[in-house]
Tab-separated table of C-alpha atoms in Angstrom:
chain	number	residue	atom	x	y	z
E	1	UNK	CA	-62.421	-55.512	40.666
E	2	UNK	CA	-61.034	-52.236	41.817
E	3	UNK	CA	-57.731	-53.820	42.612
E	4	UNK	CA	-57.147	-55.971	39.492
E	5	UNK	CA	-57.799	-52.276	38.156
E	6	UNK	CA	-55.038	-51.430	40.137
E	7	UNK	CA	-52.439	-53.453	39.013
E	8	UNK	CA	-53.208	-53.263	35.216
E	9	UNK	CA	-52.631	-49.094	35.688
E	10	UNK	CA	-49.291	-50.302	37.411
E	11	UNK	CA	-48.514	-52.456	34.470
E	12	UNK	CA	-49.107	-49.478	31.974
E	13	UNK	CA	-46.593	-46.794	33.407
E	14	UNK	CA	-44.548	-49.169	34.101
E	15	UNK	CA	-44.407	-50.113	30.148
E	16	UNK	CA	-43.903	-46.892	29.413
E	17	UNK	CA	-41.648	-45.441	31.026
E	18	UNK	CA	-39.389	-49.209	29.976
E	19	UNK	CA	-40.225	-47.905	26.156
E	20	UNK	CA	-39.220	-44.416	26.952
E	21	UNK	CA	-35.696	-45.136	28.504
E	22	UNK	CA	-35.338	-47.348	25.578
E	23	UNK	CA	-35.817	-44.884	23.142
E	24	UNK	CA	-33.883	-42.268	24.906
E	25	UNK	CA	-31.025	-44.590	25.444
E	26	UNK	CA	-31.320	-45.610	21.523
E	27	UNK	CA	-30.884	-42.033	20.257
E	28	UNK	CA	-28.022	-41.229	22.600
E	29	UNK	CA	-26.255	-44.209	21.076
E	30	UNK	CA	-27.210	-43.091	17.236
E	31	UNK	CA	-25.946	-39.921	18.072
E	32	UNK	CA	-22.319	-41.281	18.825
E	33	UNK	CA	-22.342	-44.144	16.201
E	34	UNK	CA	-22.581	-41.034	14.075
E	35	UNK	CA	-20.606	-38.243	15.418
E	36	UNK	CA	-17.052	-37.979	13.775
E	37	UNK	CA	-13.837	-37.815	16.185
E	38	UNK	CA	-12.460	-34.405	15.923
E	39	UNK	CA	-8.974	-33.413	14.883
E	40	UNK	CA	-6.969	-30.392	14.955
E	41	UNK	CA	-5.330	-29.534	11.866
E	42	UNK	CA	-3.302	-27.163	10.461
E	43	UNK	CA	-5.299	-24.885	7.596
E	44	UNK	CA	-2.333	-22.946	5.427
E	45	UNK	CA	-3.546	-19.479	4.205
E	46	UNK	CA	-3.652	-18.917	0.028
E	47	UNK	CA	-1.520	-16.133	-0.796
E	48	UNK	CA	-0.395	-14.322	-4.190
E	49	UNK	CA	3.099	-13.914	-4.120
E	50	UNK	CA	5.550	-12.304	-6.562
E	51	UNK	CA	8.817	-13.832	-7.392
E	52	UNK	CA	11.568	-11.401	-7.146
E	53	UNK	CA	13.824	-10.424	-10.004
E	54	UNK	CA	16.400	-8.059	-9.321
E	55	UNK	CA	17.414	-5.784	-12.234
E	56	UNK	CA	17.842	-2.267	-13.675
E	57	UNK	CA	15.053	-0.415	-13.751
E	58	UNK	CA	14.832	3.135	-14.654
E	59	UNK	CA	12.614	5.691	-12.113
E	60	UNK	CA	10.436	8.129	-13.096
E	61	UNK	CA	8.811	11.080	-10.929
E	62	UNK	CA	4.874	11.124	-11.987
E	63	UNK	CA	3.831	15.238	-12.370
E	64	UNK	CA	0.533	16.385	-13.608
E	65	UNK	CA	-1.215	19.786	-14.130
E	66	UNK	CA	-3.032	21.902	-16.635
E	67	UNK	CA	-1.839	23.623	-19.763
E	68	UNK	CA	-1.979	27.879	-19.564
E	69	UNK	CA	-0.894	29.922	-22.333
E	70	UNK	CA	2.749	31.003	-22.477
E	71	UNK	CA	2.343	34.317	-23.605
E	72	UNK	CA	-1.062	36.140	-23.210
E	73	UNK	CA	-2.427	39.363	-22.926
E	74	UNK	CA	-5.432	41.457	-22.096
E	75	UNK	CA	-6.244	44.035	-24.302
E	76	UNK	CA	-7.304	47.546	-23.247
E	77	UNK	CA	-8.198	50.407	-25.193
E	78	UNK	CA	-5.682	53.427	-24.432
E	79	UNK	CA	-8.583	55.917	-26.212
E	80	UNK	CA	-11.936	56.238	-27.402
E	81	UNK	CA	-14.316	56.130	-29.928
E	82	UNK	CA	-16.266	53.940	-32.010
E	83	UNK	CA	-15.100	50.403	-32.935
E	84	UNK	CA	-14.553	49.291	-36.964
E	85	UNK	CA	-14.283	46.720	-38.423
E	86	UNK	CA	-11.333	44.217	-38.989
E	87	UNK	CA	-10.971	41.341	-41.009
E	88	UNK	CA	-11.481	38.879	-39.458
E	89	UNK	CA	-13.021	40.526	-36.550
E	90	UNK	CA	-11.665	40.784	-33.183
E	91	UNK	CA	-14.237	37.607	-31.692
E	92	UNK	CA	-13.427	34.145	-29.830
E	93	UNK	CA	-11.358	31.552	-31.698
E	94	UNK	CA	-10.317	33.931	-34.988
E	95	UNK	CA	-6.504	34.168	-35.478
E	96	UNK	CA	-4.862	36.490	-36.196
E	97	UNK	CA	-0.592	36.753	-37.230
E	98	UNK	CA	1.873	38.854	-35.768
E	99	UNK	CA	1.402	42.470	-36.991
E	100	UNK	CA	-2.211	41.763	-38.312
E	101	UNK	CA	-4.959	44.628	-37.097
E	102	UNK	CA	-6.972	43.371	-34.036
E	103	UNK	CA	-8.547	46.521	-32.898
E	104	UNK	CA	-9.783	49.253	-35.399
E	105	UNK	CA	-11.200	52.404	-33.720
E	106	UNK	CA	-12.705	55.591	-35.749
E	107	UNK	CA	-9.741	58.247	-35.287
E	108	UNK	CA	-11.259	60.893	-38.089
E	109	UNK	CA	-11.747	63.542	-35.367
E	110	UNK	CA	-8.399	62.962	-33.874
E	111	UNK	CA	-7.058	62.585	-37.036
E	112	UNK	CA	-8.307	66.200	-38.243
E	113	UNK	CA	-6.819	67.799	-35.122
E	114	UNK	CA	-3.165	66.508	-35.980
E	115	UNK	CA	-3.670	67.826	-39.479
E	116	UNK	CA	-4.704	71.258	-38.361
E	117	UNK	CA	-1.656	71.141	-36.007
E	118	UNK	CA	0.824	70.594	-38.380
E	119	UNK	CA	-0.444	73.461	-40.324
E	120	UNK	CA	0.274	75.925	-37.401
E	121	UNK	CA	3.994	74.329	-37.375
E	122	UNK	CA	4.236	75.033	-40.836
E	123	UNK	CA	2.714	78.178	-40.008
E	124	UNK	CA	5.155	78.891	-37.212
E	125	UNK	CA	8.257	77.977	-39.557
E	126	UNK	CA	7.414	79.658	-42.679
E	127	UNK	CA	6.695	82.960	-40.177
E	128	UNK	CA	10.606	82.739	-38.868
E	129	UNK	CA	12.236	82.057	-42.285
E	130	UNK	CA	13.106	85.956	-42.812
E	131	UNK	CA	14.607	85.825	-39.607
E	132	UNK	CA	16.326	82.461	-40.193
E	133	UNK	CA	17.567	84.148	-43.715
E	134	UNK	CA	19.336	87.101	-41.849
E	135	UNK	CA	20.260	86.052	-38.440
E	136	UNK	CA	21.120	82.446	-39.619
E	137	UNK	CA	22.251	82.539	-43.103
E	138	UNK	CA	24.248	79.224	-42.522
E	139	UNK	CA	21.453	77.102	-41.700
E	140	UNK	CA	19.070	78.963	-43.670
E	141	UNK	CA	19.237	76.441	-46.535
E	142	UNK	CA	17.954	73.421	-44.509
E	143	UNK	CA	14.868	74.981	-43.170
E	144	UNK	CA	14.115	75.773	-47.046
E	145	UNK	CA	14.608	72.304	-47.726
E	146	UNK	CA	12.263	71.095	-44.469
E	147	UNK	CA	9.424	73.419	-46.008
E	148	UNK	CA	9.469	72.243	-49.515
E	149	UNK	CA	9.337	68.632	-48.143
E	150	UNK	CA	6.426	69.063	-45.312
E	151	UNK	CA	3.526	67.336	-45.737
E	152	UNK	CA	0.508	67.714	-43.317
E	153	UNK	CA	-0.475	64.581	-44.084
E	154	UNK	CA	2.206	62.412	-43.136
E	155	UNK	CA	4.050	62.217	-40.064
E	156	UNK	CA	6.364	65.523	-39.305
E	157	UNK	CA	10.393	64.898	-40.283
E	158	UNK	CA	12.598	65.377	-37.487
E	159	UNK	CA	13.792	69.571	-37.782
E	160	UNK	CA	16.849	70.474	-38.786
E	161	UNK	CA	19.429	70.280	-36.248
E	162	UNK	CA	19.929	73.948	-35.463
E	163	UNK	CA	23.444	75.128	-35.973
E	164	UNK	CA	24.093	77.382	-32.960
E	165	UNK	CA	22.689	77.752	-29.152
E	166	UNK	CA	21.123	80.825	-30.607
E	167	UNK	CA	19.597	79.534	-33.016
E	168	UNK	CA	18.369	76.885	-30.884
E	169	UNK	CA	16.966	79.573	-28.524
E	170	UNK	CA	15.605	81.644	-30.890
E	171	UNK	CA	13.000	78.533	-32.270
E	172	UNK	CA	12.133	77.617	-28.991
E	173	UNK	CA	10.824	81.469	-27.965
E	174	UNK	CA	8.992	81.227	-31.459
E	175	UNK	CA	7.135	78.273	-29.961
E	176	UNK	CA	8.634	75.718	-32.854
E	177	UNK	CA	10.216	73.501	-30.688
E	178	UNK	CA	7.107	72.838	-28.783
E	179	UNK	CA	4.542	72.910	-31.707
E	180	UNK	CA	7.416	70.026	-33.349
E	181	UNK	CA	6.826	67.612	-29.990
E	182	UNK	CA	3.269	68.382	-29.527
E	183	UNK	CA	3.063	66.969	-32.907
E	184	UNK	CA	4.806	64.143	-32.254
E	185	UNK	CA	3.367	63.063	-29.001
E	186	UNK	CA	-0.322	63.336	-31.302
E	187	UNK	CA	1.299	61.502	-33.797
E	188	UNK	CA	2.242	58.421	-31.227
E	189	UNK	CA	-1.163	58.642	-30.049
E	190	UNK	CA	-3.080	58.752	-33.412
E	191	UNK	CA	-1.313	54.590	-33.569
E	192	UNK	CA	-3.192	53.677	-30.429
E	193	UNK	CA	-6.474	53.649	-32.534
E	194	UNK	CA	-4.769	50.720	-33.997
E	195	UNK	CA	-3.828	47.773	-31.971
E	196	UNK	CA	-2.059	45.090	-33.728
E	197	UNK	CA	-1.042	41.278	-32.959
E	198	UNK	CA	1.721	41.184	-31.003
E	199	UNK	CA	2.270	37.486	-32.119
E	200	UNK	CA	0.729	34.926	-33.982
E	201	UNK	CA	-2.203	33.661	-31.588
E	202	UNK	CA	-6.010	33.826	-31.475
E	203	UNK	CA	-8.618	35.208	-29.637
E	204	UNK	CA	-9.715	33.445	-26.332
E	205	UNK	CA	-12.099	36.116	-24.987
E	206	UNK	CA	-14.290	39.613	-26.740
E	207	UNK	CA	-16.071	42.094	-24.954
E	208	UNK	CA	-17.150	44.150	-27.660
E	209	UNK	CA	-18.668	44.555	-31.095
E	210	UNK	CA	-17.950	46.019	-33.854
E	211	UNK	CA	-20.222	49.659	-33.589
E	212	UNK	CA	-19.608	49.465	-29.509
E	213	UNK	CA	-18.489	52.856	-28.282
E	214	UNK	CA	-14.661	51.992	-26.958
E	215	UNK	CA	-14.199	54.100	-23.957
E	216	UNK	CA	-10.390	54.634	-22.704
E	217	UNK	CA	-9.093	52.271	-20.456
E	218	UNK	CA	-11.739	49.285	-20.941
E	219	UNK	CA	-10.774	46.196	-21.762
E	220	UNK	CA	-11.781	44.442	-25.230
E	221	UNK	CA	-10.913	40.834	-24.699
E	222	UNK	CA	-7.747	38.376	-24.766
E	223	UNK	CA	-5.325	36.906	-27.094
E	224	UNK	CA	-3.531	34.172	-26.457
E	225	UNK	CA	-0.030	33.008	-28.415
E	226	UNK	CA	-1.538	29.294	-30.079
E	227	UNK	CA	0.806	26.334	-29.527
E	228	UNK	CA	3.420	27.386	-27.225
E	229	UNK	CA	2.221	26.842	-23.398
E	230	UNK	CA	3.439	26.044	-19.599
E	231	UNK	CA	2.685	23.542	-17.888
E	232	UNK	CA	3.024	23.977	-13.514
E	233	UNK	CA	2.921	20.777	-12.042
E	234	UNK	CA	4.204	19.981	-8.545
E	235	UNK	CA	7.152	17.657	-7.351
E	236	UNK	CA	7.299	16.260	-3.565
E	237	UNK	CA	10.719	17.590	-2.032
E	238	UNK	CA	12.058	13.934	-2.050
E	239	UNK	CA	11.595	13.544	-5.773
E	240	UNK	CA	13.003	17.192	-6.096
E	241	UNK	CA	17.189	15.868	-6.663
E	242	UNK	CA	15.775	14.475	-9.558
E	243	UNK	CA	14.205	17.347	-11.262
E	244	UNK	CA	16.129	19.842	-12.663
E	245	UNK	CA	16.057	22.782	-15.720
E	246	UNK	CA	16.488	21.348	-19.071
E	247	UNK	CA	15.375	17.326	-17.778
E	248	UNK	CA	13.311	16.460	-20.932
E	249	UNK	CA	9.299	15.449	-19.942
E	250	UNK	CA	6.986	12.973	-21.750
E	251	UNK	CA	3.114	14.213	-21.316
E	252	UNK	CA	0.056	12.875	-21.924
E	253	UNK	CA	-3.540	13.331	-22.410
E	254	UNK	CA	-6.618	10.733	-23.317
E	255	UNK	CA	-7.989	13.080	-26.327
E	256	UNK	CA	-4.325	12.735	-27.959
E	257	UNK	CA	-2.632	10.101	-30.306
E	258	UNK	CA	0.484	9.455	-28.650
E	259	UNK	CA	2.566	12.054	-26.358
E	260	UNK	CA	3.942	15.218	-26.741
E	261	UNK	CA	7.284	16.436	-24.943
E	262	UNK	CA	8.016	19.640	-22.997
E	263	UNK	CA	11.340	20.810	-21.331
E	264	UNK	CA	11.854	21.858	-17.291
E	265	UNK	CA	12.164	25.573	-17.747
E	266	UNK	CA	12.016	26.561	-13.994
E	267	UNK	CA	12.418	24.703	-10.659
E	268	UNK	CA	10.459	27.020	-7.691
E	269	UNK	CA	12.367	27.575	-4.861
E	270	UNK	CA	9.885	27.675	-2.076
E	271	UNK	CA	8.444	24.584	-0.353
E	272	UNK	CA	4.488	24.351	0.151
E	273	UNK	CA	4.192	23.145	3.672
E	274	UNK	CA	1.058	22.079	3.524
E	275	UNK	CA	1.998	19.302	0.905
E	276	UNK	CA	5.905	19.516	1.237
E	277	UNK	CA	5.691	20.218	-3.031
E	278	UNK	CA	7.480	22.331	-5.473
E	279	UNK	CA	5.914	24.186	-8.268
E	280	UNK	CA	7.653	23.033	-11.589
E	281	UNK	CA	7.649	24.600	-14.919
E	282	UNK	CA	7.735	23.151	-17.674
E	283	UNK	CA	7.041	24.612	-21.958
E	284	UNK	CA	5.741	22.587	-24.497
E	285	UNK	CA	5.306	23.204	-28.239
E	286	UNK	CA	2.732	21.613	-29.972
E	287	UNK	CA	-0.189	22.950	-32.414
E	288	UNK	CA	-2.753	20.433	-31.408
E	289	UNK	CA	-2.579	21.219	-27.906
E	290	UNK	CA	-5.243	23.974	-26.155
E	291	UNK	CA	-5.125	26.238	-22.903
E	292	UNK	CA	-6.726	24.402	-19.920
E	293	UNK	CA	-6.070	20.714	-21.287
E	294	UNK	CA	-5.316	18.476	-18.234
E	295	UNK	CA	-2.030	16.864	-19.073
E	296	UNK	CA	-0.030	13.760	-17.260
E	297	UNK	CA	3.576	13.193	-17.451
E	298	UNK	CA	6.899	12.127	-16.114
E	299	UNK	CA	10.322	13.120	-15.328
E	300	UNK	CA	13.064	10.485	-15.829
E	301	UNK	CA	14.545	10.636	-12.684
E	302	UNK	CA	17.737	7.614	-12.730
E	303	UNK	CA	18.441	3.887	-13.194
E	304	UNK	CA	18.592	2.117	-10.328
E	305	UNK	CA	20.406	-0.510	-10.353
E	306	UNK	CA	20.020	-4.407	-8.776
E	307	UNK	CA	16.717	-3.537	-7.191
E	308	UNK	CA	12.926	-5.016	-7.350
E	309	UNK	CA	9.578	-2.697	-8.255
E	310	UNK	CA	6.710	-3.809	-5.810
E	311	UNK	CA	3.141	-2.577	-5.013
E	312	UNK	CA	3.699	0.427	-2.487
E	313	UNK	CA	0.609	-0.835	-0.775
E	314	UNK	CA	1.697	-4.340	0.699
E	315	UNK	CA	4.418	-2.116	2.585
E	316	UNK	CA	4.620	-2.551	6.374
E	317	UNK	CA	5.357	0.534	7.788
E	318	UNK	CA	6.958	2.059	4.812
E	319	UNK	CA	10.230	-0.293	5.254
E	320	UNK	CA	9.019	-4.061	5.111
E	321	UNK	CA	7.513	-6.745	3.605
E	322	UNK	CA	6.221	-10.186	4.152
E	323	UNK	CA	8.202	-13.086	2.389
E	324	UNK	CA	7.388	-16.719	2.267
E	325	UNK	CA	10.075	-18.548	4.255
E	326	UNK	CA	9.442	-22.526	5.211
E	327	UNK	CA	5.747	-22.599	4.533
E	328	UNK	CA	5.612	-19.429	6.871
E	329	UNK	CA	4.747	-15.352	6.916
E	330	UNK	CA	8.227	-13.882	7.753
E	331	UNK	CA	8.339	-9.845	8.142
E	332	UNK	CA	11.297	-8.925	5.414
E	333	UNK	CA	13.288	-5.286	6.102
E	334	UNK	CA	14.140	-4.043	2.982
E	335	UNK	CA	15.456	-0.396	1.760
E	336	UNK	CA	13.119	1.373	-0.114
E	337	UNK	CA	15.134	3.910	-2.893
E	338	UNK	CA	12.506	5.365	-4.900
E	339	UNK	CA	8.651	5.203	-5.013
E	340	UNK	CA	5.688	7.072	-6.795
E	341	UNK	CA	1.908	6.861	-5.690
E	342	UNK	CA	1.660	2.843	-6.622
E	343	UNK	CA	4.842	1.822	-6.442
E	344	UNK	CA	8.292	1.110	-4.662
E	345	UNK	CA	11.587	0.038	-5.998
E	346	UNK	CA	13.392	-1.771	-3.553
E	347	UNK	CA	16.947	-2.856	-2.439
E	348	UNK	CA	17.713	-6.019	-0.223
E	349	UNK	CA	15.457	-8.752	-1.395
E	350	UNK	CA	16.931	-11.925	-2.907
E	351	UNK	CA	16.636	-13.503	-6.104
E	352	UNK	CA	13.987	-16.071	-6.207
E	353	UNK	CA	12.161	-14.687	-2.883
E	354	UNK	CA	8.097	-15.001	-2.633
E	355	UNK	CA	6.771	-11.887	-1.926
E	356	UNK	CA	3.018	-11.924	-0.475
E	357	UNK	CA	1.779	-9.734	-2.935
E	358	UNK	CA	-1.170	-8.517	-0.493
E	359	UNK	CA	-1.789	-6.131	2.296
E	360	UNK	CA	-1.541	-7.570	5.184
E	361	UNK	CA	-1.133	-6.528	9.491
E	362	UNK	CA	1.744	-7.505	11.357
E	363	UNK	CA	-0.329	-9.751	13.425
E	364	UNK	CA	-0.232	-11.839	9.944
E	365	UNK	CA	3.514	-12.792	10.883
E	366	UNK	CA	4.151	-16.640	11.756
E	367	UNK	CA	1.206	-17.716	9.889
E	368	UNK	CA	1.100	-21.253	7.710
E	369	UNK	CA	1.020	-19.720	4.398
E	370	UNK	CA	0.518	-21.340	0.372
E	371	UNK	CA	1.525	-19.605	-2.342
E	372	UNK	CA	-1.263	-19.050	-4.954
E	373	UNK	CA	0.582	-17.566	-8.005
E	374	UNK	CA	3.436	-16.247	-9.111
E	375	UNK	CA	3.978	-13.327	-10.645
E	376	UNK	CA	6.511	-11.545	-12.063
E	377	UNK	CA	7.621	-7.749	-10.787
């Protein structure tokens, strides 16, 4: 018993392990039955290109900045007092034309003072007259004529010319002369109590109120000249040949209908060396423009002539591109004669040339390339 036992155990493993070499030996042959031969092939790289076109096409140097006032001015009070009232009153965004009253100050107590000096000039002349009469006889006549015709409440008429050095000499120790100028210089100051437009232009910024005690020397506000500003842009040093005073400039701003056009004025003469720029200047005229409006614009700079415009961004080191040449990435030198932030124009590529119209490494030279597109420059 114990060794038919045996042998039936024997028979068992042995089974098995038959049925598991079978079953290995089965997959390994499914496995190859299935498994595809594998061949190396060449994969070719899709690319947009652009098609070169050689032609005339005019350059432009790109310029922006914001719009300041051409003529403006602070306004300070050169006396004191109390402030009146205008019409329309000296406040942010009134206009007001050339020669029209901004500032109105109360000059009644200034006012009085002139009068009462004028009186002791009178006073002063009509006291000398006798002596004019006999010492003087010749001019005597004129000073007659200066009294009948003096008004204390107008401005003082410039005195007769006096006909000798002694006459001359004899005024001034009366005190005439000076009482005359003393007068006058009043009479320039009574105007400051006024301050008018200097041009047609409004009101940008107020300080004060009408009823606001003015005190000398404080400053009321600003007024601005309306539709005639400057524009200060900057131009990189190489762009610089191409700018000059006069050049005519098309600018441009998203709140307006179409552009408007300003004129070079001045071309800076020092270099920024932090950005290798030069402050431009250029005046426009135009109503529906404001002070601080963020304007575009560009400079026509010259027509080049037999040359290509390309993205500046698939250069290689400034100077080179990749072409498509037999199926292949070839590195292309080219000479590069003008370019703005986005693009290049370019001399030495043929007509009919596929340009990969990507950024690419140098390390993408030699490689199995198919063009995707064409497009035109």
């Amino acid at each position: 018993m114990p060794l038919i036992f045996m042998k039936r155990k024997i028979l068992i493993i042995a089974g098995l392990a038959l049925f598991i070499v079978a079953l290995l030996f089965s997959i390994m042959l499914a496995r190859r039955e299935t498994t595809p031969d594998v061949t190396t092939e060449d994969i070719s790289e899709a690319v947009r290109v652009q098609e070169v076109n050689n032609r005339n096409i005019p350059a432009f140097v790109d310029l922006s900045g914001r719009l300041v006032a051409e003529e403006k001015i602070d306004v300070f009070s050169e006396v004191g007092g109390v402030l009146l009232p205008t019409d329309p009153p000296f406040r942010p965004g009134n206009r007001f034309k050339e020669g029209q009253t901004l500032i109105r100050i109360n000059d009644d107590e200034f006012r009085q003072s002139l009068i009462a000096s004028r009186s002791a000039l009178l006073q002063s002349i009509t006291q000398v007259m006798p002596d004019l009469r006999l010492d003087f006889s010749e001019n005597y006549e004129a000073w007659l004529a200066y009294l009948e015709n003096f008004d204390v409440n107008r401005p003082v008429p410039p005195l007769p010319e006096p006909a000798s050095s002694q006459e001359r000499y004899f005024l001034t120790g009366r005190n005439v002369m000076t009482q005359y100028h003393e007068i006058r210089q009043m009479e320039v100051h009574l105007t400051k109590f006024r301050i008018r437009a200097p041009f047609t232009g409004i009101v940008t910024e107020a300080e004060i109120t009408t009823g606001t005690l003015v005190i000398q020397g404080q400053r009321l506000g600003q007024f601005i000249k309306s539709g005639v500003y400057e524009l200060e842009a900057t131009v990189s040093t190489m762009d610089l040949r191409y700018v000059s005073e006069g050049d005519s400039v098309e600018l441009r701003n998203n709140s307006l209908e179409g552009p408007v056009f300003g004129q070079v004025v001045r071309v800076g003469e020092q270099i920024d060396p932090a950005t290798q720029s030069v402050n431009i200047y250029i005046r426009v005229v135009d109503e529906s423009l404001r002070e601080g409006m963020f304007m575009t614009g560009r400079v026509r700079a010259q027509t080049f002539e037999n040359v290509e415009s390309l993205p500046r961004n698939i250069l290689i080191d400034g100077n080179q591109v990749f072409v498509v040449e037999d199926g292949r990435a070839r590195l292309r030198p080219l000479d590069v004669v003008h370019q703005t932030d986005t693009a290049a124009v370019v001399k030495g590529l043929e007509d009919g040339e596929l340009i990969i119209r990507e950024r690419r490494t140098e390390a993408f030279e030699g490689t199995d390339v198919e063009p995707l597109n064409r497009s035109a420059g």
